mmCIF file with all atom_site columns, C-alpha atoms in Angstrom:
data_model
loop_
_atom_site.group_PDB
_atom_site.id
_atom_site.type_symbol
_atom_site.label_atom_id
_atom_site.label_alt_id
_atom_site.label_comp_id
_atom_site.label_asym_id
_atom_site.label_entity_id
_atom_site.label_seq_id
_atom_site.pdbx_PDB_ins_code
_atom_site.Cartn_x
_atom_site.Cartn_y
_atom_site.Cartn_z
_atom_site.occupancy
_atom_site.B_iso_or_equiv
_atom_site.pdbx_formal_charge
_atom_site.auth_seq_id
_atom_site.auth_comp_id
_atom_site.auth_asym_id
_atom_site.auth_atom_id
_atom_site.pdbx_PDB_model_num
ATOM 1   C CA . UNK A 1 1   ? 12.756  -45.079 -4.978  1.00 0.00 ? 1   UNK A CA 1
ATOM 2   C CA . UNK A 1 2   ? 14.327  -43.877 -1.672  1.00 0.00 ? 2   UNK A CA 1
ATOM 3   C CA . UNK A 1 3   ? 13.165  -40.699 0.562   1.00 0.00 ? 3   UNK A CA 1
ATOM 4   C CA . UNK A 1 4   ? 15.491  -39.485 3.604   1.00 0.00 ? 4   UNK A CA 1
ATOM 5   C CA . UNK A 1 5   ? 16.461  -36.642 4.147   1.00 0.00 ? 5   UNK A CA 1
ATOM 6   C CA . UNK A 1 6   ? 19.703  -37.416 5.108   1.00 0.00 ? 6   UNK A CA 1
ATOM 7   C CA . UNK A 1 7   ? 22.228  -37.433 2.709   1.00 0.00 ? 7   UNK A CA 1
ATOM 8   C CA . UNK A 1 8   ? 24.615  -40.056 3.759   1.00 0.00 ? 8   UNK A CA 1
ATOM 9   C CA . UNK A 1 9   ? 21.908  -42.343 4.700   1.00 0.00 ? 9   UNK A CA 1
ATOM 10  C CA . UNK A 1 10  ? 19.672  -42.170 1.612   1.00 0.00 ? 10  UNK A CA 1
ATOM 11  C CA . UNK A 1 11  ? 23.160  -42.687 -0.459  1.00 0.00 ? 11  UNK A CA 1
ATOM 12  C CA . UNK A 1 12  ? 23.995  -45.853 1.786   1.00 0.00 ? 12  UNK A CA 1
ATOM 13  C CA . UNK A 1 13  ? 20.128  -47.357 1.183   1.00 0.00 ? 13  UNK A CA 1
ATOM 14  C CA . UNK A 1 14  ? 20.383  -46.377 -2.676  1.00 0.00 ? 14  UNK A CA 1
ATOM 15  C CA . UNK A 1 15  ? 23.437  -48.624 -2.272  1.00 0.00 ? 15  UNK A CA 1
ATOM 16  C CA . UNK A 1 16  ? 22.420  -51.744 -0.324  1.00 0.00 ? 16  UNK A CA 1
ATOM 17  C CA . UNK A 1 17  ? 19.121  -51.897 -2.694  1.00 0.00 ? 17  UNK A CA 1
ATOM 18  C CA . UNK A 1 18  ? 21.087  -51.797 -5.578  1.00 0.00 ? 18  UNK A CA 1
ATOM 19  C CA . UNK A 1 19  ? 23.199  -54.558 -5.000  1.00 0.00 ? 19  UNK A CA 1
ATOM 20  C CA . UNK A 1 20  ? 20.418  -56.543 -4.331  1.00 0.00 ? 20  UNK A CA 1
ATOM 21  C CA . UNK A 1 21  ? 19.271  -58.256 -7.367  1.00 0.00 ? 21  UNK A CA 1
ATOM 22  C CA . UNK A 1 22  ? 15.809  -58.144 -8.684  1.00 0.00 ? 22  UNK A CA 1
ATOM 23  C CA . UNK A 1 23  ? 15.723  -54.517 -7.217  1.00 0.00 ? 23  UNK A CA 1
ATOM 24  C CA . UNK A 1 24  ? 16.534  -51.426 -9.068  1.00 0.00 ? 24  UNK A CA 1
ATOM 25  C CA . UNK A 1 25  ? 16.643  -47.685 -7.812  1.00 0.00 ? 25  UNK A CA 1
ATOM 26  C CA . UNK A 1 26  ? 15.150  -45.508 -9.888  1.00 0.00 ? 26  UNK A CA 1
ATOM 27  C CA . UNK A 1 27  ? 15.766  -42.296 -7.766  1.00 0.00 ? 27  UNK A CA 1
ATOM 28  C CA . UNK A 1 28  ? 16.451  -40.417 -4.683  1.00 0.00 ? 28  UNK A CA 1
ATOM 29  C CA . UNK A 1 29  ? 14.981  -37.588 -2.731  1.00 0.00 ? 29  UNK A CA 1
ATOM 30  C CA . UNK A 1 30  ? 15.571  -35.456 0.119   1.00 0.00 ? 30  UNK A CA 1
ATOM 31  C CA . UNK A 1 31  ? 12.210  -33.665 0.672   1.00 0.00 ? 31  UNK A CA 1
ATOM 32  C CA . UNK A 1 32  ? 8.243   -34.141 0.324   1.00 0.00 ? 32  UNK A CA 1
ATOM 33  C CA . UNK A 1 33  ? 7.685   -31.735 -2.192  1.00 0.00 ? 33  UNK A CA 1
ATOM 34  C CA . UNK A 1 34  ? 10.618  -33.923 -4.484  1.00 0.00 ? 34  UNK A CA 1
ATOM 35  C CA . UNK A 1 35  ? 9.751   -37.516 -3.724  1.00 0.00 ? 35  UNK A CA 1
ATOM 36  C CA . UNK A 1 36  ? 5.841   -36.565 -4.698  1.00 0.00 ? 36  UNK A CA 1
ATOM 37  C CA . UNK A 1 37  ? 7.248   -35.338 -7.819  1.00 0.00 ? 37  UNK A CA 1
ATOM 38  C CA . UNK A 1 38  ? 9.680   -37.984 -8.788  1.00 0.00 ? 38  UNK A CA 1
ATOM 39  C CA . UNK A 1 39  ? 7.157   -40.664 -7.547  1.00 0.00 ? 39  UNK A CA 1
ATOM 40  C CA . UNK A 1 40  ? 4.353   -38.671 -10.078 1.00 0.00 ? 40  UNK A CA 1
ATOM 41  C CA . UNK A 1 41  ? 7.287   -38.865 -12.488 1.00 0.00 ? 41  UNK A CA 1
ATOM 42  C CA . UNK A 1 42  ? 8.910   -42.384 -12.933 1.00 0.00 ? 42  UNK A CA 1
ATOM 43  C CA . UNK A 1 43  ? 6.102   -44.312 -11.164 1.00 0.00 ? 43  UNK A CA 1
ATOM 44  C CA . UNK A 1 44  ? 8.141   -46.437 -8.821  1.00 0.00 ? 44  UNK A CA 1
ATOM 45  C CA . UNK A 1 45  ? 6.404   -49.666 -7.395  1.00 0.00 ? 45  UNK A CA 1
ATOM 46  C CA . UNK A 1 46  ? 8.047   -49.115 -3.700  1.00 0.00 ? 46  UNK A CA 1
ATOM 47  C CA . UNK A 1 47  ? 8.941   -45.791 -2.236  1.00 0.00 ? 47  UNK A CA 1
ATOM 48  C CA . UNK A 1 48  ? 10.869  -46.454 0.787   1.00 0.00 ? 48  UNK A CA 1
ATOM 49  C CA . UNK A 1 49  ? 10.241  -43.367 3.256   1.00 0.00 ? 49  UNK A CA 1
ATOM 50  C CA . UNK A 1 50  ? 12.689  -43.030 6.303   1.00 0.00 ? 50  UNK A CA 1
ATOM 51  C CA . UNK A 1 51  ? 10.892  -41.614 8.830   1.00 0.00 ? 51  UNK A CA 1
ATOM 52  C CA . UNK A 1 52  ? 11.805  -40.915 12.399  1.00 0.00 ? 52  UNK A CA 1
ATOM 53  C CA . UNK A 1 53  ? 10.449  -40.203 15.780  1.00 0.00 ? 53  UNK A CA 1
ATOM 54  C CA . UNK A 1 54  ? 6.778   -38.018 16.479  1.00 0.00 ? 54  UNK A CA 1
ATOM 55  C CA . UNK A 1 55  ? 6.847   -36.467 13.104  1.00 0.00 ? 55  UNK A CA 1
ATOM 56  C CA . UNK A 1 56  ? 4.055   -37.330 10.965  1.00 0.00 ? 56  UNK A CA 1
ATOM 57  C CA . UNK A 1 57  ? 5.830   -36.288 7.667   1.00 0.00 ? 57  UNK A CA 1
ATOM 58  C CA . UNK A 1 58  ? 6.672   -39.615 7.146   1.00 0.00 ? 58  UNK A CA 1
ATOM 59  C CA . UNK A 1 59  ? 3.029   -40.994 7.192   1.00 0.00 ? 59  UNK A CA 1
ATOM 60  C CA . UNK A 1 60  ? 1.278   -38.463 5.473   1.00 0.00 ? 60  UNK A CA 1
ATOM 61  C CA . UNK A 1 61  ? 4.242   -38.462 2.631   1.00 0.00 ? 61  UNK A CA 1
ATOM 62  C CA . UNK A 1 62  ? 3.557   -42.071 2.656   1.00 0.00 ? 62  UNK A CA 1
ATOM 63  C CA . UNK A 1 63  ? -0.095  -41.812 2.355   1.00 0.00 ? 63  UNK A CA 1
ATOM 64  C CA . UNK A 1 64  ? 0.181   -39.554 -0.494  1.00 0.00 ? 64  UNK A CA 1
ATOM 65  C CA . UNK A 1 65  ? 2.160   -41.579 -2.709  1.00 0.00 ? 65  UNK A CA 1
ATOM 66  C CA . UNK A 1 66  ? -0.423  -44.373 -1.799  1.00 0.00 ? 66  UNK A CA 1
ATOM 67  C CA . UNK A 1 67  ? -2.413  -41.671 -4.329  1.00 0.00 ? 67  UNK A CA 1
ATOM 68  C CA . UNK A 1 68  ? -0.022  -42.354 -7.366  1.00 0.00 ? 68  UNK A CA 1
ATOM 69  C CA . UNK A 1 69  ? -1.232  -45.379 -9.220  1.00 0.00 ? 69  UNK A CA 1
ATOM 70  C CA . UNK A 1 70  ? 0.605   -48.585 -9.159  1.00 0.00 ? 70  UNK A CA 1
ATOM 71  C CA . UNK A 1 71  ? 2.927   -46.985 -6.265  1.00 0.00 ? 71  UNK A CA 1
ATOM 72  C CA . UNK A 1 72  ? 3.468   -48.605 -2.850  1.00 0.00 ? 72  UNK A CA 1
ATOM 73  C CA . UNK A 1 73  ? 5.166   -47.172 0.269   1.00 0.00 ? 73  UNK A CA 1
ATOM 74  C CA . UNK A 1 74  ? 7.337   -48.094 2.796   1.00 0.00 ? 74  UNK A CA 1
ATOM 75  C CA . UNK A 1 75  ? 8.263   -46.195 6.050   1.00 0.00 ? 75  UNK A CA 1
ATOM 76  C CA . UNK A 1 76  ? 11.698  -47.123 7.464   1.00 0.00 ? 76  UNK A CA 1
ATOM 77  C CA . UNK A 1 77  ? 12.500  -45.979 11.089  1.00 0.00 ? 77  UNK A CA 1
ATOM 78  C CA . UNK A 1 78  ? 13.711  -46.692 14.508  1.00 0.00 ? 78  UNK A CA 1
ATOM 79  C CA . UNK A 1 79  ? 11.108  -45.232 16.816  1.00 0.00 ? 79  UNK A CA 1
ATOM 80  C CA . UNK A 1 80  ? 7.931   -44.045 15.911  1.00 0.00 ? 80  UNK A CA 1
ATOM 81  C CA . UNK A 1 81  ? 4.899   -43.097 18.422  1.00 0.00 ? 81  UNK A CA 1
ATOM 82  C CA . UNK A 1 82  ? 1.757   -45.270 18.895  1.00 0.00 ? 82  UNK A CA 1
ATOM 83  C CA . UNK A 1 83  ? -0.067  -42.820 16.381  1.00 0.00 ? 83  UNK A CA 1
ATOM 84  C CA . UNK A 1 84  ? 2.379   -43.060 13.575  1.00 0.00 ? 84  UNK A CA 1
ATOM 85  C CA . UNK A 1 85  ? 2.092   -47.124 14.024  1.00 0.00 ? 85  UNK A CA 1
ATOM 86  C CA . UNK A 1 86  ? -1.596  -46.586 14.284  1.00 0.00 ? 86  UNK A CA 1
ATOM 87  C CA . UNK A 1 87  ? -2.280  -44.372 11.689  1.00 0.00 ? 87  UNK A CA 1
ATOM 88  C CA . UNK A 1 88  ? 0.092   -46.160 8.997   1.00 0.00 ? 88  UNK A CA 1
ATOM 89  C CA . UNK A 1 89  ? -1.554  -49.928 10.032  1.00 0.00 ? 89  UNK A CA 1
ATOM 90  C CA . UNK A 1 90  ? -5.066  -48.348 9.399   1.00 0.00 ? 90  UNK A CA 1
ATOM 91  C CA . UNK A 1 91  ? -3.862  -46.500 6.498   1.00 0.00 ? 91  UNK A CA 1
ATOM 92  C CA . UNK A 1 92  ? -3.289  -47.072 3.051   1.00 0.00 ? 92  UNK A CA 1
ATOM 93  C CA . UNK A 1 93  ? 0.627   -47.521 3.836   1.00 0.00 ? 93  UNK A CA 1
ATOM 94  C CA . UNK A 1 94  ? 1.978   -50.176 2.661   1.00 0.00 ? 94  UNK A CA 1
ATOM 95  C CA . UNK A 1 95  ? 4.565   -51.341 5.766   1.00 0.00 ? 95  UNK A CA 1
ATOM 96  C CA . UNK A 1 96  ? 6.217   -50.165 8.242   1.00 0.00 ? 96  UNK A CA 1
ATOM 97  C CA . UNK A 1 97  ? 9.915   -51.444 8.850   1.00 0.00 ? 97  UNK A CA 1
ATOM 98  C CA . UNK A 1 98  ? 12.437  -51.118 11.464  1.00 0.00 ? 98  UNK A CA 1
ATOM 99  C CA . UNK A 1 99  ? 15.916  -50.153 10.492  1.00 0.00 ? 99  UNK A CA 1
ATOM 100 C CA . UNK A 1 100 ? 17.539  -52.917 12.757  1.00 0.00 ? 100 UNK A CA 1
ATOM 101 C CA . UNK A 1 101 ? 15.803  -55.779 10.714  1.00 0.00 ? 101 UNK A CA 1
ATOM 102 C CA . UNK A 1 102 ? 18.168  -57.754 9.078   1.00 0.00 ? 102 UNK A CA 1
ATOM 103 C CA . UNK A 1 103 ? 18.454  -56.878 4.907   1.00 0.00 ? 103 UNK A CA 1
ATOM 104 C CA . UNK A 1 104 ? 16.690  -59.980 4.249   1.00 0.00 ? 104 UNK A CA 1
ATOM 105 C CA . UNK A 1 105 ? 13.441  -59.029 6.327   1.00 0.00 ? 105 UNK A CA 1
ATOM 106 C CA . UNK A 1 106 ? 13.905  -55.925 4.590   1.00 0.00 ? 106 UNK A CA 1
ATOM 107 C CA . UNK A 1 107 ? 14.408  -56.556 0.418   1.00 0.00 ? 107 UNK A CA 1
ATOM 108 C CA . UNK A 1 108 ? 11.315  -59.410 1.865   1.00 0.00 ? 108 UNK A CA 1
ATOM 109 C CA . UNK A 1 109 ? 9.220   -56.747 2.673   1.00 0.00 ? 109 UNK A CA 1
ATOM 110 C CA . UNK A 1 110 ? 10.163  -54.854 -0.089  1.00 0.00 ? 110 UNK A CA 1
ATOM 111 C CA . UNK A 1 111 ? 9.147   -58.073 -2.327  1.00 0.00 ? 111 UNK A CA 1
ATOM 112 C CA . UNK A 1 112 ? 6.198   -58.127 -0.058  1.00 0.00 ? 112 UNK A CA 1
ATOM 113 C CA . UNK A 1 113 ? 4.718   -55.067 -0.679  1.00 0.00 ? 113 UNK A CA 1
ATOM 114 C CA . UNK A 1 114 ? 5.103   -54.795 -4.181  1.00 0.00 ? 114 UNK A CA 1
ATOM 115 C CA . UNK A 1 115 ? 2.853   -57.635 -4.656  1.00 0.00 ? 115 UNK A CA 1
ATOM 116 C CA . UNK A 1 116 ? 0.290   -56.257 -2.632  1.00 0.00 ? 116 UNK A CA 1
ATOM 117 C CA . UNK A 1 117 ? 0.890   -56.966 0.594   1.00 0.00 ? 117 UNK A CA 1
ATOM 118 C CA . UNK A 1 118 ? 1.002   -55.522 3.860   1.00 0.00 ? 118 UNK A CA 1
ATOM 119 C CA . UNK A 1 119 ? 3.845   -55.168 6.128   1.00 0.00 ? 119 UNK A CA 1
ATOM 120 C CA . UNK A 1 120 ? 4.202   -54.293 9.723   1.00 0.00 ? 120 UNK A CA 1
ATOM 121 C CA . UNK A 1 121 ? 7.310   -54.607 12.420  1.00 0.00 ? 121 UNK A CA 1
ATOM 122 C CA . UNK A 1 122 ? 5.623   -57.031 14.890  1.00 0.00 ? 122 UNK A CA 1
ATOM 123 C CA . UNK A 1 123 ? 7.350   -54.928 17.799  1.00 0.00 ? 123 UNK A CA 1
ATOM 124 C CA . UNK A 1 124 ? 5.869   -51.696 16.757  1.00 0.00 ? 124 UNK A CA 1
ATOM 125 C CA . UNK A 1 125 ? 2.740   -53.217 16.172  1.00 0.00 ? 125 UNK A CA 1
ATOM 126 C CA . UNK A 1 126 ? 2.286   -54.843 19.270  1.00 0.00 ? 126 UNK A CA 1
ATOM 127 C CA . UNK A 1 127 ? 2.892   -51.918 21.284  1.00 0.00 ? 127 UNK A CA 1
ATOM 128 C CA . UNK A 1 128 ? 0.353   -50.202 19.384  1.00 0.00 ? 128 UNK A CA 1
ATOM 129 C CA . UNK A 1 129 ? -1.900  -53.448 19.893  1.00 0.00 ? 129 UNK A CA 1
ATOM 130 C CA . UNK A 1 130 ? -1.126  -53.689 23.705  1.00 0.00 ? 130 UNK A CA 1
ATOM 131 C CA . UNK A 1 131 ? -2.016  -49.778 24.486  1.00 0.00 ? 131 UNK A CA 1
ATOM 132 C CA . UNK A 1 132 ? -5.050  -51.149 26.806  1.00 0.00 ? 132 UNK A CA 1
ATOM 133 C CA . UNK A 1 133 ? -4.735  -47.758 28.864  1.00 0.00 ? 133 UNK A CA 1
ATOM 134 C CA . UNK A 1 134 ? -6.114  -45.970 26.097  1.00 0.00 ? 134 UNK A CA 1
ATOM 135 C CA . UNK A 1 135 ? -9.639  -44.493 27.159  1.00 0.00 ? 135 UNK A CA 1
ATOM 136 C CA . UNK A 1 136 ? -10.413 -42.893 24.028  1.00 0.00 ? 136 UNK A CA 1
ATOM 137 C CA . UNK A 1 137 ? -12.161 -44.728 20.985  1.00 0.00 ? 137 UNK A CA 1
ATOM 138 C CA . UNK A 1 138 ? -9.987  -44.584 16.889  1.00 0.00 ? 138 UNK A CA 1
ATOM 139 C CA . UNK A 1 139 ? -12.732 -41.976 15.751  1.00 0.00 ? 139 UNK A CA 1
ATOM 140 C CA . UNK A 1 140 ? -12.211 -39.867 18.977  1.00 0.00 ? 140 UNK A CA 1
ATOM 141 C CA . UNK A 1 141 ? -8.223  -40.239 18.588  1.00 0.00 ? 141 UNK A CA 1
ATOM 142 C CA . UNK A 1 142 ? -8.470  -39.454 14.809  1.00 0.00 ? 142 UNK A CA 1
ATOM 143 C CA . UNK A 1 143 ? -10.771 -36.361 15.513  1.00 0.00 ? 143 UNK A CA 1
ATOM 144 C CA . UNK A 1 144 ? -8.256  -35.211 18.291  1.00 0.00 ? 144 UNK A CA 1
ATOM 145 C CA . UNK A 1 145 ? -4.664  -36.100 15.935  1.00 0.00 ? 145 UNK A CA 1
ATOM 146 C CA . UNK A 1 146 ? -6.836  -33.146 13.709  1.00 0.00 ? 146 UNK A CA 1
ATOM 147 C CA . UNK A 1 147 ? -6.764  -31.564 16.378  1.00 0.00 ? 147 UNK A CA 1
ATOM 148 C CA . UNK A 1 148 ? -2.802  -31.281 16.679  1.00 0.00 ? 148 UNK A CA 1
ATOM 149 C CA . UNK A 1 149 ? -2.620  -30.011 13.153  1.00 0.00 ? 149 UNK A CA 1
ATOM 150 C CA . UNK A 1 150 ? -4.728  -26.952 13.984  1.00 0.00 ? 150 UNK A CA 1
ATOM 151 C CA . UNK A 1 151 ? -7.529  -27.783 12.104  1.00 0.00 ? 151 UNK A CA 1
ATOM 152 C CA . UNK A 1 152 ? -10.887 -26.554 13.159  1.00 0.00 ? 152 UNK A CA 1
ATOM 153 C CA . UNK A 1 153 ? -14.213 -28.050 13.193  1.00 0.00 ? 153 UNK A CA 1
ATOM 154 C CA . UNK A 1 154 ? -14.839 -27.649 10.272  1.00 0.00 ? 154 UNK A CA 1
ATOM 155 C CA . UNK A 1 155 ? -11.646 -28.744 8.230   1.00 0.00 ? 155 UNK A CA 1
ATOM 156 C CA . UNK A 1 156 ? -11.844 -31.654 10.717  1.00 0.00 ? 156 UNK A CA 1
ATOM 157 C CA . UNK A 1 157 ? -15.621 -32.962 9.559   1.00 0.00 ? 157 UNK A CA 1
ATOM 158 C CA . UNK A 1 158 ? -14.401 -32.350 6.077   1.00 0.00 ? 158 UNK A CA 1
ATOM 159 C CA . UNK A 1 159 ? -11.467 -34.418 6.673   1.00 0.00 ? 159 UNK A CA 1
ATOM 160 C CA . UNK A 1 160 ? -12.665 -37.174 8.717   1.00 0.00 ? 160 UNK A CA 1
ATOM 161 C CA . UNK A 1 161 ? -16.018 -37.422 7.067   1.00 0.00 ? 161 UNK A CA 1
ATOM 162 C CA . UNK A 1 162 ? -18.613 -36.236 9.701   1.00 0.00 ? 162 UNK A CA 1
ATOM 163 C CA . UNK A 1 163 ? -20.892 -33.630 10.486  1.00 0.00 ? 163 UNK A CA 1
ATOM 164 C CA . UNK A 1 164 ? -19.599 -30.596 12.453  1.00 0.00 ? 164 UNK A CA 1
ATOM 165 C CA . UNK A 1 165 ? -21.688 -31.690 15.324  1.00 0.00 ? 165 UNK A CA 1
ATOM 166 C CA . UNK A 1 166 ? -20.669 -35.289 15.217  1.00 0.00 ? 166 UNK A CA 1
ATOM 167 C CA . UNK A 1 167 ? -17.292 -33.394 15.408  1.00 0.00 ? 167 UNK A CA 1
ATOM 168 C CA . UNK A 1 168 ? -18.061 -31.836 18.376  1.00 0.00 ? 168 UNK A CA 1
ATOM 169 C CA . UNK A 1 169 ? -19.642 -34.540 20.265  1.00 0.00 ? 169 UNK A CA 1
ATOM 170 C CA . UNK A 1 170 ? -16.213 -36.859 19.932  1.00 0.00 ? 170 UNK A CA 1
ATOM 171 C CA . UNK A 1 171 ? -14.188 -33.196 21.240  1.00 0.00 ? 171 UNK A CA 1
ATOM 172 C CA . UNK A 1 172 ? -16.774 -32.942 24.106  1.00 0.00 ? 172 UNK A CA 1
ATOM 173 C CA . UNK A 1 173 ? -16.994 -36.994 25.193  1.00 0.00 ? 173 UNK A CA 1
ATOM 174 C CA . UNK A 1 174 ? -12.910 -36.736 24.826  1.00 0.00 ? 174 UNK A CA 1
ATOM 175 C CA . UNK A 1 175 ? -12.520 -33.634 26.888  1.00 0.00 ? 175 UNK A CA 1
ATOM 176 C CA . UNK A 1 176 ? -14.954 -35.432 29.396  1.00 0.00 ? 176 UNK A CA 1
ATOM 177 C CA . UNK A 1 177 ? -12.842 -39.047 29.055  1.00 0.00 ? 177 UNK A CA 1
ATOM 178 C CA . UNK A 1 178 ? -9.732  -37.626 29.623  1.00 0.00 ? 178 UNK A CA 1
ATOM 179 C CA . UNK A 1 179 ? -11.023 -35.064 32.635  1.00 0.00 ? 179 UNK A CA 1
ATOM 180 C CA . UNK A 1 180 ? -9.324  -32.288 30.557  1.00 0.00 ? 180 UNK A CA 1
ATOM 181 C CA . UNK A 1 181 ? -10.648 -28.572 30.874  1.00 0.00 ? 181 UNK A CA 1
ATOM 182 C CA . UNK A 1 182 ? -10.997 -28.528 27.297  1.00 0.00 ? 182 UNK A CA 1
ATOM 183 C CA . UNK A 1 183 ? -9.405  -29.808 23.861  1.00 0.00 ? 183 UNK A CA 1
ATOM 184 C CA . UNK A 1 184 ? -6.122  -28.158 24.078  1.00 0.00 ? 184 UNK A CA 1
ATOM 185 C CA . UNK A 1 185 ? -5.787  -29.661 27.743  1.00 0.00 ? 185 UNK A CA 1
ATOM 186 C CA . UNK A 1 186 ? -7.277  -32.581 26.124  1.00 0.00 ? 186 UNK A CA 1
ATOM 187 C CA . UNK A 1 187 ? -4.558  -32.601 22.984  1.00 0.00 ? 187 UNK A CA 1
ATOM 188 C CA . UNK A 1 188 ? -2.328  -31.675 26.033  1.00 0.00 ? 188 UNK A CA 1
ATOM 189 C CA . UNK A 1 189 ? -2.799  -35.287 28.400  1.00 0.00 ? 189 UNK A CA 1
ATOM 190 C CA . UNK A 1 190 ? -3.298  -37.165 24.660  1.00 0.00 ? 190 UNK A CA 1
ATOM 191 C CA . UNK A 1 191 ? 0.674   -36.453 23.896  1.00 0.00 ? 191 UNK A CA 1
ATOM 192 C CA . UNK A 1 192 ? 2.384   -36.754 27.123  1.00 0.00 ? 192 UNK A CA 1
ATOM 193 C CA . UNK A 1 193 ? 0.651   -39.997 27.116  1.00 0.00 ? 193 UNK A CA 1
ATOM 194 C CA . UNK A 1 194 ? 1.942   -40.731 23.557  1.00 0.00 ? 194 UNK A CA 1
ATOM 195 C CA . UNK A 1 195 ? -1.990  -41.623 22.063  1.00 0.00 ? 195 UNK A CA 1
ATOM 196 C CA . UNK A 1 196 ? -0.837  -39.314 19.298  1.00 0.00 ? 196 UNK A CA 1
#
């Protein structure tokens, strides 16, 4: 199944996996809310998600069809931020492909995924790998990416499975790491250097 919002590009990928054989499309969406229903509905072994840029629609749509069993996904995209690539590799996404690989890498890891492998862009991973500037620890990066959604304290130890005060102690040592005044600053100095 494809996911892309864009109309002329999702029609052009429905295309290109349908003439390659072994492969067969068995839908489209534009949205979210439609590819978690179609994926609920026919059960497709790959969803391939095109995803671009800081968003992280892409991820989290990805991560949820992870959810439906016997469904895999796929993100597709040009340029995504160190947290996307971070969050999908220690995720339960099943690759992450850039959309100037040739359309053998691609229908390969397409093949790959669907037999339960995992598949990552070495470029996008490296650059995620080679982020040695990056003071913070994954908990204290995970707790602050809640952060950026506007969760609280709360809805962030329910979410990341800690205590409140746990919580608290990764905002406070990352507020203190990054010399911030406090965890907007801190959210603040985190995206202008790209850690999420």
């Amino acid at each position: 199944m494809v996911s892309d919002t864009m109309q002329l590009s999702r029609s052009a990928l429905v295309a290109l996996l349908e003439e390659q054989a072994g492969i067969s499309v068995v839908g489209s969406a534009s949205s979210s809310h439609e590819t978690l229903e179609l994926a609920a509905q026919f059960r497709p072994n790959i969803v391939v998600i095109s995803a671009e840029g800081a968003d992280t629609g892409g991820v989290v749509l990805a991560e949820k069809i992870a959810t439906i069993p016997e469904c895999r996904s796929l993100l597709l995209g040009t340029a995504f931020p160190r947290s996307v690539v971070r969050r999908a590799f220690t995720g339960t996404v099943g690759g992450l492909v850039h959309k100037s690989a040739p359309p053998r890498q691609f229908f390969e890891a397409i093949h790959q995924v669907h037999h339960g492998q995992r598949v990552f862009d070495t470029e996008l991973t490296l650059a995620m790998l080679r982020n040695t500037d990056l003071p913070l620890t994954p908990r204290e990066i995970a707790v602050l990416e809640q952060v950026s959604l506007g969760d609280t304290v709360p809805e962030i130890a329910a979410r990341v499975h800690l205590s409140e005060g746990t919580v608290r102690n990764y905002l406070s040592s990352t507020v203190a790491k990054l010399g911030a005044r406090n965890r907007i600053d801190a959210l603040r100095i985190a995206r202008k250097a790209n850690w999420i």
